Amino acid sequence: MQECHACLYMGHMSEDRTKERVASTPWWPQWEQELSEYINTCERCQKANRKHGKKYGLLQHIEEPKHPWETINMDWVTGLVSGGKENFNACLIILKRSECQVESMKR
């Protein structure tokens, strides 16, 4: 199992890819269950695939705004290559529920 999961030239593969490699070699009863346990307890994989932060919550319904521009979302995209007549290098993105508008601005 170790050779199929953690070989030097392919790295630590996913469970599906490791199963493909193990399936082509001699097998034993309950090999799939043992392989899953081996991969789920692989120290290197656990460190590399560690979950960070809180678990995601359930999706929440968002009420539709009753008036235009009642709720907006804004985000800057910066670090763009300067270009155009005005030499813009950033983009302010403004979103409302029913429409989308993009404004370019110097920063």
Short mmCIF file of C-alpha atoms in Angstrom, two decimals:
data_model
loop_
_atom_site.label_atom_id
_atom_site.label_comp_id
_atom_site.label_asym_id
_atom_site.label_seq_id
_atom_site.Cartn_x
_atom_site.Cartn_y
_atom_site.Cartn_z
CA MET A 1 0.00 0.00 0.00
CA GLN A 2 2.76 2.41 0.90
CA GLU A 3 4.50 1.94 -2.45
CA CYS A 4 1.25 2.59 -4.32
CA HIS A 5 0.28 5.63 -2.25
CA ALA A 6 3.58 7.35 -1.54
CA CYS A 7 5.86 6.43 -4.42
CA LEU A 8 8.76 8.85 -4.98
CA TYR A 9 7.94 9.89 -8.54
CA MET A 10 4.16 10.38 -8.07
CA GLY A 11 3.81 11.68 -4.52
CA HIS A 12 0.92 11.00 -2.16
CA MET A 13 -2.00 10.29 -4.47
CA SER A 14 -5.71 10.50 -3.73
CA GLU A 15 -7.63 7.47 -2.53
CA ASP A 16 -9.12 6.82 -5.99
CA ARG A 17 -5.79 6.95 -7.80
CA THR A 18 -4.14 4.76 -5.16
CA LYS A 19 -6.97 2.21 -5.53
CA GLU A 20 -6.34 2.10 -9.28
CA ARG A 21 -2.67 1.27 -8.68
CA VAL A 22 -3.37 -1.31 -5.95
CA ALA A 23 -6.07 -3.03 -8.03
CA SER A 24 -3.46 -4.01 -10.62
CA THR A 25 -1.40 -5.88 -7.99
CA PRO A 26 -2.24 -8.99 -5.97
CA TRP A 27 -5.04 -8.20 -3.54
CA TRP A 28 -6.49 -9.65 -0.34
CA PRO A 29 -9.94 -9.62 1.28
CA GLN A 30 -11.04 -6.16 2.50
CA TRP A 31 -8.07 -4.43 0.81
CA GLU A 32 -10.21 -1.42 -0.11
CA GLN A 33 -11.20 -0.79 3.52
CA GLU A 34 -7.60 -1.19 4.73
CA LEU A 35 -6.38 1.12 1.97
CA SER A 36 -8.91 3.81 2.99
CA GLU A 37 -7.78 3.56 6.61
CA TYR A 38 -4.12 3.74 5.57
CA ILE A 39 -4.65 6.88 3.45
CA ASN A 40 -6.84 8.56 6.08
CA THR A 41 -4.11 8.05 8.68
CA CYS A 42 -1.15 8.96 6.43
CA GLU A 43 0.72 11.57 8.49
CA ARG A 44 2.07 13.45 5.48
CA CYS A 45 -1.36 13.66 3.81
CA GLN A 46 -2.98 14.80 7.05
CA LYS A 47 -0.49 17.66 7.38
CA ALA A 48 -0.79 18.70 3.73
CA ASN A 49 -4.60 18.46 3.54
CA ARG A 50 -5.35 19.94 6.95
CA LYS A 51 -8.60 21.87 7.17
CA HIS A 52 -8.18 25.44 8.40
CA GLY A 53 -10.69 27.62 10.19
CA LYS A 54 -14.26 26.89 11.13
CA LYS A 55 -16.47 24.41 9.33
CA TYR A 56 -18.78 25.90 6.74
CA GLY A 57 -22.28 26.67 7.94
CA LEU A 58 -25.54 25.91 6.23
CA LEU A 59 -26.63 28.07 3.33
CA GLN A 60 -28.92 30.89 4.38
CA HIS A 61 -31.66 32.46 2.29
CA ILE A 62 -30.94 36.10 1.45
CA GLU A 63 -33.96 38.37 1.25
CA GLU A 64 -34.44 40.19 -2.04
CA PRO A 65 -34.01 43.96 -1.63
CA LYS A 66 -37.26 45.90 -1.77
CA HIS A 67 -35.69 48.97 -3.42
CA PRO A 68 -32.93 49.38 -6.04
CA TRP A 69 -29.48 49.83 -4.48
CA GLU A 70 -30.79 48.82 -1.04
CA THR A 71 -28.08 46.14 -0.85
CA ILE A 72 -24.81 46.23 -2.77
CA ASN A 73 -21.54 44.32 -2.76
CA MET A 74 -18.25 46.04 -3.61
CA ASP A 75 -14.81 44.60 -4.26
CA TRP A 76 -11.53 45.98 -5.62
CA VAL A 77 -9.40 44.09 -8.12
CA THR A 78 -5.93 45.66 -7.85
CA GLY A 79 -2.48 45.07 -9.22
CA LEU A 80 -3.65 45.08 -12.83
CA VAL A 81 -1.29 46.06 -15.60
CA SER A 82 -1.80 49.78 -16.25
CA GLY A 83 -3.43 50.44 -19.56
CA GLY A 84 -5.84 52.48 -21.57
CA LYS A 85 -5.96 56.22 -22.10
CA GLU A 86 -6.23 56.92 -18.36
CA ASN A 87 -3.64 54.31 -17.28
CA PHE A 88 -6.06 52.43 -14.98
CA ASN A 89 -4.51 49.75 -12.75
CA ALA A 90 -7.49 48.74 -10.60
CA CYS A 91 -11.13 47.84 -11.02
CA LEU A 92 -13.96 48.52 -8.56
CA ILE A 93 -16.72 45.96 -8.92
CA ILE A 94 -20.16 46.99 -7.65
CA LEU A 95 -22.95 44.42 -7.64
CA LYS A 96 -26.61 44.70 -6.85
CA ARG A 97 -28.99 41.76 -6.91
CA SER A 98 -30.62 42.45 -10.29
CA GLU A 99 -27.79 44.18 -12.18
CA CYS A 100 -24.01 44.32 -12.41
CA GLN A 101 -21.93 47.42 -13.08
CA VAL A 102 -18.14 47.66 -13.39
CA GLU A 103 -16.26 50.95 -12.98
CA SER A 104 -12.56 51.43 -13.75
CA MET A 105 -10.67 53.90 -11.56
CA LYS A 106 -7.12 55.09 -11.00
CA ARG A 107 -5.68 54.18 -7.67
#
